[in-house]
CSV table of N, CA, C and O in Angstrom, one decimal:
chain,number,residue,atom,x,y,z
A,1,MET,N,9.1,-22.7,-34.0
A,1,MET,CA,9.1,-21.6,-33.1
A,1,MET,C,9.8,-20.5,-33.8
A,1,MET,O,11.0,-20.6,-34.2
A,2,GLU,N,9.2,-19.3,-33.9
A,2,GLU,CA,9.8,-18.2,-34.5
A,2,GLU,C,10.3,-17.1,-33.5
A,2,GLU,O,9.5,-16.7,-32.6
A,3,ILE,N,11.5,-16.8,-33.6
A,3,ILE,CA,12.1,-15.7,-32.7
A,3,ILE,C,12.8,-14.7,-33.6
A,3,ILE,O,13.6,-15.1,-34.4
A,4,LEU,N,12.5,-13.5,-33.4
A,4,LEU,CA,13.2,-12.4,-34.1
A,4,LEU,C,14.1,-11.6,-33.2
A,4,LEU,O,13.6,-11.2,-32.1
A,5,ILE,N,15.3,-11.4,-33.5
A,5,ILE,CA,16.3,-10.7,-32.7
A,5,ILE,C,16.5,-9.4,-33.4
A,5,ILE,O,16.8,-9.3,-34.6
A,6,SER,N,16.5,-8.3,-32.6
A,6,SER,CA,16.7,-7.0,-33.1
A,6,SER,C,18.0,-6.4,-32.4
A,6,SER,O,18.1,-6.4,-31.2
A,7,ASN,N,19.0,-6.1,-33.3
A,7,ASN,CA,20.2,-5.5,-32.8
A,7,ASN,C,20.1,-4.1,-32.3
A,7,ASN,O,20.9,-3.5,-31.6
A,8,SER,N,19.0,-3.5,-32.8
A,8,SER,CA,18.7,-2.1,-32.4
A,8,SER,C,17.9,-1.9,-31.1
A,8,SER,O,17.6,-0.8,-30.7
A,9,SER,N,17.4,-3.1,-30.6
A,9,SER,CA,16.6,-3.0,-29.3
A,9,SER,C,17.5,-2.6,-28.1
A,9,SER,O,18.7,-2.9,-28.1
A,10,ASP,N,16.8,-2.0,-27.2
A,10,ASP,CA,17.5,-1.6,-25.9
A,10,ASP,C,17.6,-2.8,-25.0
A,10,ASP,O,18.3,-2.8,-24.0
A,11,LYS,N,16.9,-3.9,-25.3
A,11,LYS,CA,16.9,-5.1,-24.5
A,11,LYS,C,18.0,-6.1,-24.9
A,11,LYS,O,18.3,-6.2,-26.1
A,12,PRO,N,18.7,-6.7,-23.9
A,12,PRO,CA,19.7,-7.7,-24.3
A,12,PRO,C,19.1,-8.8,-25.1
A,12,PRO,O,17.9,-9.1,-25.0
A,13,ILE,N,19.9,-9.5,-25.9
A,13,ILE,CA,19.4,-10.6,-26.8
A,13,ILE,C,18.7,-11.7,-26.0
A,13,ILE,O,17.7,-12.2,-26.3
A,14,TYR,N,19.4,-12.1,-24.8
A,14,TYR,CA,18.7,-13.2,-24.1
A,14,TYR,C,17.4,-12.8,-23.6
A,14,TYR,O,16.4,-13.6,-23.5
A,15,GLU,N,17.2,-11.5,-23.3
A,15,GLU,CA,15.9,-11.1,-22.8
A,15,GLU,C,14.9,-11.0,-23.9
A,15,GLU,O,13.7,-11.3,-23.7
A,16,GLN,N,15.3,-10.7,-25.1
A,16,GLN,CA,14.4,-10.7,-26.3
A,16,GLN,C,13.9,-12.1,-26.5
A,16,GLN,O,12.7,-12.3,-26.8
A,17,ILE,N,14.8,-13.1,-26.4
A,17,ILE,CA,14.4,-14.5,-26.5
A,17,ILE,C,13.4,-14.9,-25.4
A,17,ILE,O,12.3,-15.5,-25.8
A,18,CYS,N,13.6,-14.5,-24.2
A,18,CYS,CA,12.7,-14.8,-23.1
A,18,CYS,C,11.4,-14.2,-23.4
A,18,CYS,O,10.3,-14.9,-23.2
A,19,ILE,N,11.3,-13.0,-23.7
A,19,ILE,CA,10.0,-12.3,-23.9
A,19,ILE,C,9.2,-13.0,-25.0
A,19,ILE,O,8.0,-13.2,-24.9
A,20,GLN,N,9.9,-13.3,-26.1
A,20,GLN,CA,9.2,-13.9,-27.2
A,20,GLN,C,8.7,-15.3,-26.9
A,20,GLN,O,7.6,-15.7,-27.2
A,21,ILE,N,9.5,-16.1,-26.2
A,21,ILE,CA,9.0,-17.5,-25.8
A,21,ILE,C,7.9,-17.4,-24.8
A,21,ILE,O,6.9,-18.1,-24.9
A,22,LYS,N,8.0,-16.5,-23.8
A,22,LYS,CA,7.0,-16.3,-22.8
A,22,LYS,C,5.7,-15.9,-23.5
A,22,LYS,O,4.6,-16.4,-23.2
A,23,SER,N,5.8,-15.0,-24.5
A,23,SER,CA,4.6,-14.5,-25.2
A,23,SER,C,3.9,-15.7,-25.9
A,23,SER,O,2.7,-15.9,-25.9
A,24,GLN,N,4.8,-16.5,-26.6
A,24,GLN,CA,4.2,-17.7,-27.3
A,24,GLN,C,3.6,-18.7,-26.4
A,24,GLN,O,2.6,-19.4,-26.8
A,25,ILE,N,4.1,-18.8,-25.2
A,25,ILE,CA,3.5,-19.8,-24.2
A,25,ILE,C,2.2,-19.2,-23.7
A,25,ILE,O,1.2,-19.9,-23.7
A,26,MET,N,2.2,-17.9,-23.4
A,26,MET,CA,1.0,-17.3,-22.8
A,26,MET,C,-0.2,-17.2,-23.8
A,26,MET,O,-1.3,-17.3,-23.5
A,27,ASN,N,0.2,-17.0,-25.1
A,27,ASN,CA,-0.9,-16.9,-26.1
A,27,ASN,C,-1.3,-18.3,-26.7
A,27,ASN,O,-2.2,-18.3,-27.5
A,28,GLY,N,-0.7,-19.3,-26.2
A,28,GLY,CA,-1.0,-20.7,-26.6
A,28,GLY,C,-0.3,-21.2,-27.9
A,28,GLY,O,-0.6,-22.3,-28.3
A,29,THR,N,0.5,-20.4,-28.5
A,29,THR,CA,1.3,-20.9,-29.6
A,29,THR,C,2.2,-22.1,-29.3
A,29,THR,O,2.3,-23.0,-30.0
A,30,LEU,N,2.8,-22.0,-28.1
A,30,LEU,CA,3.5,-23.1,-27.5
A,30,LEU,C,2.7,-23.7,-26.4
A,30,LEU,O,2.3,-23.1,-25.4
A,31,ALA,N,2.4,-25.0,-26.5
A,31,ALA,CA,1.5,-25.7,-25.5
A,31,ALA,C,2.3,-26.4,-24.5
A,31,ALA,O,3.5,-26.8,-24.7
A,32,ALA,N,1.7,-26.6,-23.3
A,32,ALA,CA,2.4,-27.4,-22.2
A,32,ALA,C,2.9,-28.7,-22.7
A,32,ALA,O,2.1,-29.4,-23.4
A,33,GLY,N,4.1,-29.1,-22.4
A,33,GLY,CA,4.7,-30.3,-22.8
A,33,GLY,C,5.4,-30.3,-24.1
A,33,GLY,O,6.1,-31.2,-24.5
A,34,GLU,N,5.2,-29.2,-24.9
A,34,GLU,CA,5.8,-29.1,-26.2
A,34,GLU,C,7.3,-28.9,-26.0
A,34,GLU,O,7.8,-28.1,-25.2
A,35,ALA,N,8.1,-29.6,-26.9
A,35,ALA,CA,9.6,-29.5,-26.8
A,35,ALA,C,10.0,-28.2,-27.4
A,35,ALA,O,9.5,-27.8,-28.5
A,36,LEU,N,11.0,-27.6,-26.8
A,36,LEU,CA,11.7,-26.4,-27.4
A,36,LEU,C,12.9,-26.9,-28.1
A,36,LEU,O,13.5,-28.0,-27.8
A,37,PRO,N,13.4,-26.1,-29.0
A,37,PRO,CA,14.7,-26.5,-29.7
A,37,PRO,C,15.8,-26.6,-28.7
A,37,PRO,O,15.8,-25.9,-27.6
A,38,SER,N,16.8,-27.4,-28.9
A,38,SER,CA,17.9,-27.5,-28.0
A,38,SER,C,18.6,-26.1,-28.0
A,38,SER,O,18.5,-25.4,-28.9
A,39,MET,N,19.4,-25.9,-27.0
A,39,MET,CA,20.1,-24.6,-26.9
A,39,MET,C,21.0,-24.5,-28.1
A,39,MET,O,21.1,-23.4,-28.7
A,40,ARG,N,21.7,-25.5,-28.4
A,40,ARG,CA,22.6,-25.4,-29.6
A,40,ARG,C,21.9,-25.2,-30.9
A,40,ARG,O,22.3,-24.4,-31.7
A,41,ALA,N,20.7,-25.9,-31.1
A,41,ALA,CA,20.0,-25.7,-32.3
A,41,ALA,C,19.4,-24.3,-32.4
A,41,ALA,O,19.5,-23.7,-33.5
A,42,LEU,N,18.9,-23.8,-31.3
A,42,LEU,CA,18.4,-22.4,-31.4
A,42,LEU,C,19.5,-21.4,-31.6
A,42,LEU,O,19.4,-20.4,-32.4
A,43,ALA,N,20.6,-21.6,-30.9
A,43,ALA,CA,21.8,-20.7,-31.1
A,43,ALA,C,22.2,-20.7,-32.6
A,43,ALA,O,22.5,-19.7,-33.1
A,44,LYS,N,22.3,-21.9,-33.2
A,44,LYS,CA,22.7,-22.0,-34.6
A,44,LYS,C,21.7,-21.3,-35.5
A,44,LYS,O,22.1,-20.5,-36.4
A,45,ASP,N,20.4,-21.5,-35.2
A,45,ASP,CA,19.3,-20.9,-36.1
A,45,ASP,C,19.4,-19.4,-36.0
A,45,ASP,O,19.1,-18.7,-37.0
A,46,LEU,N,19.7,-18.9,-34.8
A,46,LEU,CA,19.7,-17.4,-34.6
A,46,LEU,C,21.0,-16.8,-34.8
A,46,LEU,O,21.2,-15.6,-34.6
A,47,HIS,N,22.0,-17.6,-35.1
A,47,HIS,CA,23.4,-17.1,-35.2
A,47,HIS,C,23.9,-16.4,-34.0
A,47,HIS,O,24.4,-15.3,-34.0
A,48,LEU,N,23.7,-17.1,-32.8
A,48,LEU,CA,24.1,-16.6,-31.5
A,48,LEU,C,25.0,-17.5,-30.8
A,48,LEU,O,25.1,-18.7,-31.2
A,49,SER,N,25.5,-17.1,-29.7
A,49,SER,CA,26.3,-17.9,-28.8
A,49,SER,C,25.4,-18.8,-28.0
A,49,SER,O,24.3,-18.4,-27.6
A,50,VAL,N,25.8,-20.1,-27.8
A,50,VAL,CA,25.0,-21.0,-27.0
A,50,VAL,C,24.8,-20.4,-25.6
A,50,VAL,O,23.8,-20.6,-25.0
A,51,ILE,N,25.8,-19.7,-25.1
A,51,ILE,CA,25.7,-19.1,-23.8
A,51,ILE,C,24.6,-18.1,-23.7
A,51,ILE,O,23.9,-18.0,-22.7
A,52,THR,N,24.3,-17.3,-24.7
A,52,THR,CA,23.2,-16.4,-24.8
A,52,THR,C,21.8,-17.2,-24.7
A,52,THR,O,21.0,-16.8,-23.9
A,53,VAL,N,21.7,-18.2,-25.4
A,53,VAL,CA,20.5,-19.0,-25.4
A,53,VAL,C,20.4,-19.7,-24.0
A,53,VAL,O,19.3,-19.8,-23.4
A,54,GLN,N,21.5,-20.2,-23.5
A,54,GLN,CA,21.5,-20.8,-22.2
A,54,GLN,C,20.9,-19.9,-21.1
A,54,GLN,O,20.1,-20.3,-20.3
A,55,ARG,N,21.4,-18.6,-21.2
A,55,ARG,CA,20.9,-17.6,-20.2
A,55,ARG,C,19.4,-17.4,-20.3
A,55,ARG,O,18.7,-17.4,-19.3
A,56,ALA,N,18.9,-17.4,-21.5
A,56,ALA,CA,17.4,-17.2,-21.8
A,56,ALA,C,16.7,-18.4,-21.2
A,56,ALA,O,15.7,-18.3,-20.5
A,57,TYR,N,17.2,-19.7,-21.5
A,57,TYR,CA,16.5,-20.9,-21.0
A,57,TYR,C,16.6,-20.9,-19.5
A,57,TYR,O,15.6,-21.4,-18.8
A,58,GLU,N,17.7,-20.5,-18.9
A,58,GLU,CA,17.8,-20.5,-17.4
A,58,GLU,C,16.8,-19.5,-16.8
A,58,GLU,O,16.1,-19.9,-15.8
A,59,ASP,N,16.6,-18.4,-17.4
A,59,ASP,CA,15.6,-17.4,-16.9
A,59,ASP,C,14.2,-17.9,-17.1
A,59,ASP,O,13.4,-17.8,-16.2
A,60,LEU,N,13.9,-18.6,-18.2
A,60,LEU,CA,12.6,-19.1,-18.4
A,60,LEU,C,12.3,-20.3,-17.4
A,60,LEU,O,11.2,-20.4,-17.0
A,61,THR,N,13.3,-21.1,-17.1
A,61,THR,CA,13.1,-22.1,-16.1
A,61,THR,C,12.9,-21.5,-14.7
A,61,THR,O,12.0,-21.9,-14.0
A,62,ARG,N,13.7,-20.5,-14.4
A,62,ARG,CA,13.5,-19.9,-13.1
A,62,ARG,C,12.1,-19.3,-12.9
A,62,ARG,O,11.5,-19.3,-11.9
A,63,ASP,N,11.6,-18.7,-14.0
A,63,ASP,CA,10.3,-18.1,-14.0
A,63,ASP,C,9.1,-19.1,-14.1
A,63,ASP,O,8.0,-18.7,-14.1
A,64,GLY,N,9.4,-20.4,-14.3
A,64,GLY,CA,8.4,-21.4,-14.4
A,64,GLY,C,7.8,-21.6,-15.7
A,64,GLY,O,6.7,-22.2,-15.8
A,65,PHE,N,8.3,-21.0,-16.8
A,65,PHE,CA,7.8,-21.2,-18.1
A,65,PHE,C,8.2,-22.5,-18.8
A,65,PHE,O,7.5,-23.0,-19.6
A,66,ILE,N,9.4,-22.9,-18.5
A,66,ILE,CA,9.9,-24.2,-19.1
A,66,ILE,C,10.5,-25.1,-18.1
A,66,ILE,O,10.9,-24.6,-17.0
A,67,GLU,N,10.6,-26.3,-18.4
A,67,GLU,CA,11.3,-27.3,-17.6
A,67,GLU,C,12.3,-28.0,-18.4
A,67,GLU,O,12.1,-28.3,-19.6
A,68,THR,N,13.5,-28.2,-17.9
A,68,THR,CA,14.6,-28.9,-18.6
A,68,THR,C,14.9,-30.2,-17.9
A,68,THR,O,15.0,-30.3,-16.7
A,69,VAL,N,14.9,-31.2,-18.8
A,69,VAL,CA,15.2,-32.6,-18.3
A,69,VAL,C,16.5,-33.0,-18.9
A,69,VAL,O,16.7,-33.0,-20.1
A,70,SER,N,17.5,-33.3,-18.0
A,70,SER,CA,18.8,-33.7,-18.5
A,70,SER,C,18.7,-34.9,-19.5
A,70,SER,O,18.0,-35.9,-19.2
A,71,GLY,N,19.4,-34.7,-20.6
A,71,GLY,CA,19.4,-35.7,-21.6
A,71,GLY,C,18.2,-35.8,-22.5
A,71,GLY,O,18.2,-36.5,-23.5
A,72,LYS,N,17.2,-35.0,-22.2
A,72,LYS,CA,16.0,-35.1,-23.0
A,72,LYS,C,15.6,-33.7,-23.6
A,72,LYS,O,15.0,-33.7,-24.7
A,73,GLY,N,16.0,-32.6,-23.0
A,73,GLY,CA,15.8,-31.3,-23.5
A,73,GLY,C,14.9,-30.4,-22.7
A,73,GLY,O,14.6,-30.7,-21.5
A,74,SER,N,14.4,-29.4,-23.3
A,74,SER,CA,13.6,-28.4,-22.6
A,74,SER,C,12.2,-28.4,-23.1
A,74,SER,O,12.0,-28.6,-24.3
A,75,PHE,N,11.2,-28.3,-22.2
A,75,PHE,CA,9.8,-28.4,-22.6
A,75,PHE,C,9.0,-27.3,-21.9
A,75,PHE,O,9.3,-26.8,-20.9
A,76,VAL,N,7.9,-26.9,-22.6
A,76,VAL,CA,7.0,-25.9,-22.0
A,76,VAL,C,6.4,-26.5,-20.7
A,76,VAL,O,5.8,-27.6,-20.8
A,77,ALA,N,6.5,-25.8,-19.6
A,77,ALA,CA,5.9,-26.3,-18.4
A,77,ALA,C,4.4,-26.1,-18.3
A,77,ALA,O,3.9,-25.2,-19.0
A,78,PRO,N,3.7,-27.0,-17.6
A,78,PRO,CA,2.3,-26.7,-17.4
A,78,PRO,C,2.1,-25.4,-16.8
A,78,PRO,O,2.8,-25.0,-15.8
A,79,GLN,N,1.1,-24.6,-17.2
A,79,GLN,CA,1.0,-23.2,-16.8
A,79,GLN,C,0.0,-23.1,-15.7
A,79,GLN,O,-1.1,-23.7,-15.8
A,80,ASN,N,0.3,-22.3,-14.7
A,80,ASN,CA,-0.6,-22.0,-13.6
A,80,ASN,C,-1.3,-20.7,-14.0
A,80,ASN,O,-0.7,-19.7,-14.3
A,81,ARG,N,-2.7,-20.8,-14.1
A,81,ARG,CA,-3.5,-19.6,-14.6
A,81,ARG,C,-3.2,-18.4,-13.8
A,81,ARG,O,-3.1,-17.3,-14.4
A,82,GLU,N,-3.0,-18.5,-12.5
A,82,GLU,CA,-2.8,-17.3,-11.6
A,82,GLU,C,-1.4,-16.7,-12.0
A,82,GLU,O,-1.3,-15.5,-12.0
A,83,PHE,N,-0.4,-17.5,-12.3
A,83,PHE,CA,0.9,-17.1,-12.6
A,83,PHE,C,0.9,-16.3,-13.9
A,83,PHE,O,1.4,-15.2,-14.1
A,84,ILE,N,0.1,-16.9,-14.9
A,84,ILE,CA,0.0,-16.2,-16.2
A,84,ILE,C,-0.7,-14.9,-16.1
A,84,ILE,O,-0.2,-13.8,-16.6
A,85,GLN,N,-1.7,-14.8,-15.3
A,85,GLN,CA,-2.5,-13.6,-15.1
A,85,GLN,C,-1.6,-12.5,-14.4
A,85,GLN,O,-1.6,-11.4,-14.8
A,86,GLU,N,-0.8,-13.0,-13.4
A,86,GLU,CA,0.2,-12.0,-12.7
A,86,GLU,C,1.2,-11.5,-13.7
A,86,GLU,O,1.5,-10.3,-13.7
A,87,GLU,N,1.7,-12.3,-14.6
A,87,GLU,CA,2.7,-11.9,-15.6
A,87,GLU,C,2.0,-10.9,-16.6
A,87,GLU,O,2.6,-9.9,-16.9
A,88,GLN,N,0.8,-11.2,-17.0
A,88,GLN,CA,0.1,-10.2,-17.9
A,88,GLN,C,-0.2,-8.9,-17.2
A,88,GLN,O,-0.1,-7.8,-17.8
A,89,LEU,N,-0.5,-8.9,-15.9
A,89,LEU,CA,-0.7,-7.7,-15.1
A,89,LEU,C,0.5,-6.9,-15.0
A,89,LEU,O,0.5,-5.7,-15.2
A,90,ARG,N,1.7,-7.6,-14.8
A,90,ARG,CA,3.0,-6.9,-14.8
A,90,ARG,C,3.2,-6.2,-16.1
A,90,ARG,O,3.7,-5.0,-16.1
A,91,ARG,N,3.0,-6.9,-17.2
A,91,ARG,CA,3.2,-6.3,-18.5
A,91,ARG,C,2.2,-5.1,-18.7
A,91,ARG,O,2.7,-4.0,-19.3
A,92,ALA,N,1.0,-5.2,-18.3
A,92,ALA,CA,0.0,-4.1,-18.4
A,92,ALA,C,0.5,-2.9,-17.6
A,92,ALA,O,0.4,-1.7,-18.1
A,93,GLU,N,1.0,-3.1,-16.4
A,93,GLU,CA,1.5,-2.0,-15.6
A,93,GLU,C,2.6,-1.3,-16.2
A,93,GLU,O,2.7,-0.1,-16.2
A,94,GLU,N,3.5,-2.0,-16.9
A,94,GLU,CA,4.7,-1.4,-17.6
A,94,GLU,C,4.1,-0.5,-18.7
A,94,GLU,O,4.6,0.7,-18.8
A,95,LEU,N,3.2,-1.0,-19.5
A,95,LEU,CA,2.6,-0.2,-20.6
A,95,LEU,C,1.8,1.0,-20.0
A,95,LEU,O,1.9,2.1,-20.6
A,96,LEU,N,1.1,0.8,-19.0
A,96,LEU,CA,0.3,1.9,-18.4
A,96,LEU,C,1.2,3.0,-17.8
A,96,LEU,O,0.9,4.2,-17.9
A,97,GLN,N,2.3,2.6,-17.2
A,97,GLN,CA,3.3,3.5,-16.7
A,97,GLN,C,3.9,4.4,-17.8
A,97,GLN,O,4.0,5.6,-17.7
A,98,LYS,N,4.2,3.8,-19.0
A,98,LYS,CA,4.7,4.6,-20.1
A,98,LYS,C,3.6,5.5,-20.6
A,98,LYS,O,3.9,6.7,-20.9
A,99,ALA,N,2.3,5.1,-20.7
A,99,ALA,CA,1.2,6.0,-21.1
A,99,ALA,C,1.0,7.1,-20.1
A,99,ALA,O,0.8,8.3,-20.6
A,100,ALA,N,1.2,6.8,-18.8
A,100,ALA,CA,1.0,7.9,-17.8
A,100,ALA,C,2.1,8.9,-18.0
A,100,ALA,O,1.9,10.2,-17.9
A,101,GLU,N,3.3,8.5,-18.3
A,101,GLU,CA,4.5,9.4,-18.5
A,101,GLU,C,4.2,10.3,-19.7
A,101,GLU,O,4.5,11.5,-19.6
A,102,ILE,N,3.7,9.7,-20.8
A,102,ILE,CA,3.4,10.5,-22.0
A,102,ILE,C,2.3,11.5,-21.7
A,102,ILE,O,2.5,12.7,-22.0
A,103,GLY,N,1.3,11.1,-21.0
A,103,GLY,CA,0.2,12.0,-20.6
A,103,GLY,C,0.7,13.2,-19.7
A,103,GLY,O,0.4,14.3,-20.0
A,104,ARG,N,1.5,12.9,-18.7
A,104,ARG,CA,2.0,13.9,-17.8
A,104,ARG,C,2.9,14.8,-18.6
A,104,ARG,O,2.8,16.1,-18.5
A,105,THR,N,3.8,14.3,-19.4
A,105,THR,CA,4.8,15.1,-20.1
A,105,THR,C,4.2,16.1,-21.1
A,105,THR,O,4.6,17.2,-21.3
A,106,HIS,N,3.1,15.6,-21.7
A,106,HIS,CA,2.4,16.5,-22.7
A,106,HIS,C,1.1,17.1,-22.2
A,106,HIS,O,0.4,17.7,-23.1
A,107,GLY,N,0.9,17.1,-20.9
A,107,GLY,CA,-0.2,17.9,-20.4
A,107,GLY,C,-1.6,17.3,-20.7
A,107,GLY,O,-2.6,18.1,-20.7
A,108,ILE,N,-1.7,16.0,-21.0
A,108,ILE,CA,-3.0,15.4,-21.2
A,108,ILE,C,-3.6,15.2,-19.9
A,108,ILE,O,-3.1,14.5,-19.0
A,109,PRO,N,-4.8,15.7,-19.7
A,109,PRO,CA,-5.5,15.5,-18.4
A,109,PRO,C,-5.7,14.0,-18.0
A,109,PRO,O,-6.0,13.2,-18.9
A,110,TYR,N,-5.7,13.7,-16.7
A,110,TYR,CA,-5.9,12.3,-16.3
A,110,TYR,C,-7.2,11.8,-16.7
A,110,TYR,O,-7.3,10.7,-17.2
A,111,GLU,N,-8.3,12.6,-16.6
A,111,GLU,CA,-9.6,12.2,-17.0
A,111,GLU,C,-9.7,11.7,-18.5
A,111,GLU,O,-10.3,10.8,-18.8
A,112,GLN,N,-8.9,12.5,-19.3
A,112,GLN,CA,-8.9,12.1,-20.7
A,112,GLN,C,-8.2,10.8,-21.0
A,112,GLN,O,-8.6,9.9,-21.7
A,113,MET,N,-7.0,10.6,-20.2
A,113,MET,CA,-6.3,9.4,-20.3
A,113,MET,C,-7.1,8.2,-19.8
A,113,MET,O,-7.1,7.1,-20.4
A,114,ALA,N,-7.8,8.4,-18.7
A,114,ALA,CA,-8.6,7.3,-18.1
A,114,ALA,C,-9.8,7.0,-19.1
A,114,ALA,O,-10.1,5.8,-19.2
A,115,GLY,N,-10.3,8.0,-19.7
A,115,GLY,CA,-11.4,7.8,-20.7
A,115,GLY,C,-10.9,7.0,-21.9
A,115,GLY,O,-11.6,6.1,-22.4
A,116,ILE,N,-9.7,7.2,-22.3
A,116,ILE,CA,-9.1,6.5,-23.5
A,116,ILE,C,-9.0,5.0,-23.0
A,116,ILE,O,-9.3,4.1,-23.8
A,117,LEU,N,-8.4,4.8,-21.8
A,117,LEU,CA,-8.2,3.4,-21.3
A,117,LEU,C,-9.6,2.7,-21.3
A,117,LEU,O,-9.7,1.6,-21.7
A,118,LYS,N,-10.6,3.4,-20.7
A,118,LYS,CA,-11.9,2.8,-20.6
A,118,LYS,C,-12.5,2.4,-22.0
A,118,LYS,O,-13.1,1.3,-22.1
A,119,LEU,N,-12.3,3.3,-22.9
A,119,LEU,CA,-12.8,3.1,-24.3
A,119,LEU,C,-12.1,1.8,-24.9
A,119,LEU,O,-12.8,0.9,-25.4
A,120,PHE,N,-10.8,1.7,-24.7
A,120,PHE,CA,-10.1,0.5,-25.2
A,120,PHE,C,-10.5,-0.8,-24.5
A,120,PHE,O,-10.7,-1.8,-25.0
A,121,TYR,N,-10.7,-0.6,-23.2
A,121,TYR,CA,-11.0,-1.8,-22.3
A,121,TYR,C,-12.4,-2.3,-22.6
A,121,TYR,O,-12.6,-3.6,-22.6
A,122,GLU,N,-13.3,-1.5,-22.9
A,122,GLU,CA,-14.7,-1.9,-23.2
A,122,GLU,C,-14.9,-2.3,-24.6
A,122,GLU,O,-16.0,-2.8,-25.0
A,123,GLU,N,-14.0,-2.0,-25.5
A,123,GLU,CA,-14.1,-2.3,-26.9
A,123,GLU,C,-14.4,-3.8,-27.1
A,123,GLU,O,-13.7,-4.7,-26.5
A,124,ILE,N,-15.3,-4.1,-28.0
A,124,ILE,CA,-15.6,-5.5,-28.3
A,124,ILE,C,-14.9,-6.0,-29.5
A,124,ILE,O,-14.7,-5.4,-30.5
């Protein structure tokens, strides 16, 4: 499992870990039932505090992406298709909000922005 931490990111380190693990689960790189590195092992690999990794794993558990079994470790949880689609929709909304802000700020007409989205959406 590859995780890259950026010290220049505006996102906290635990959130960077969460985002990358969620992404790997949603795109199939990490499969249901697959074991994740222990918190200590991941902390050591990334040169981070165990507490930072623990926070990330707790958030991933809360959001239903991983399951932790005492004494055995953390594993990718079986994924609910509707849940994954909802998560992807949330991500798309964030990106579209940023695009809308850019369009408004720079006077790009709505019709032109909608046309660009349609072009990308229909691209094969």
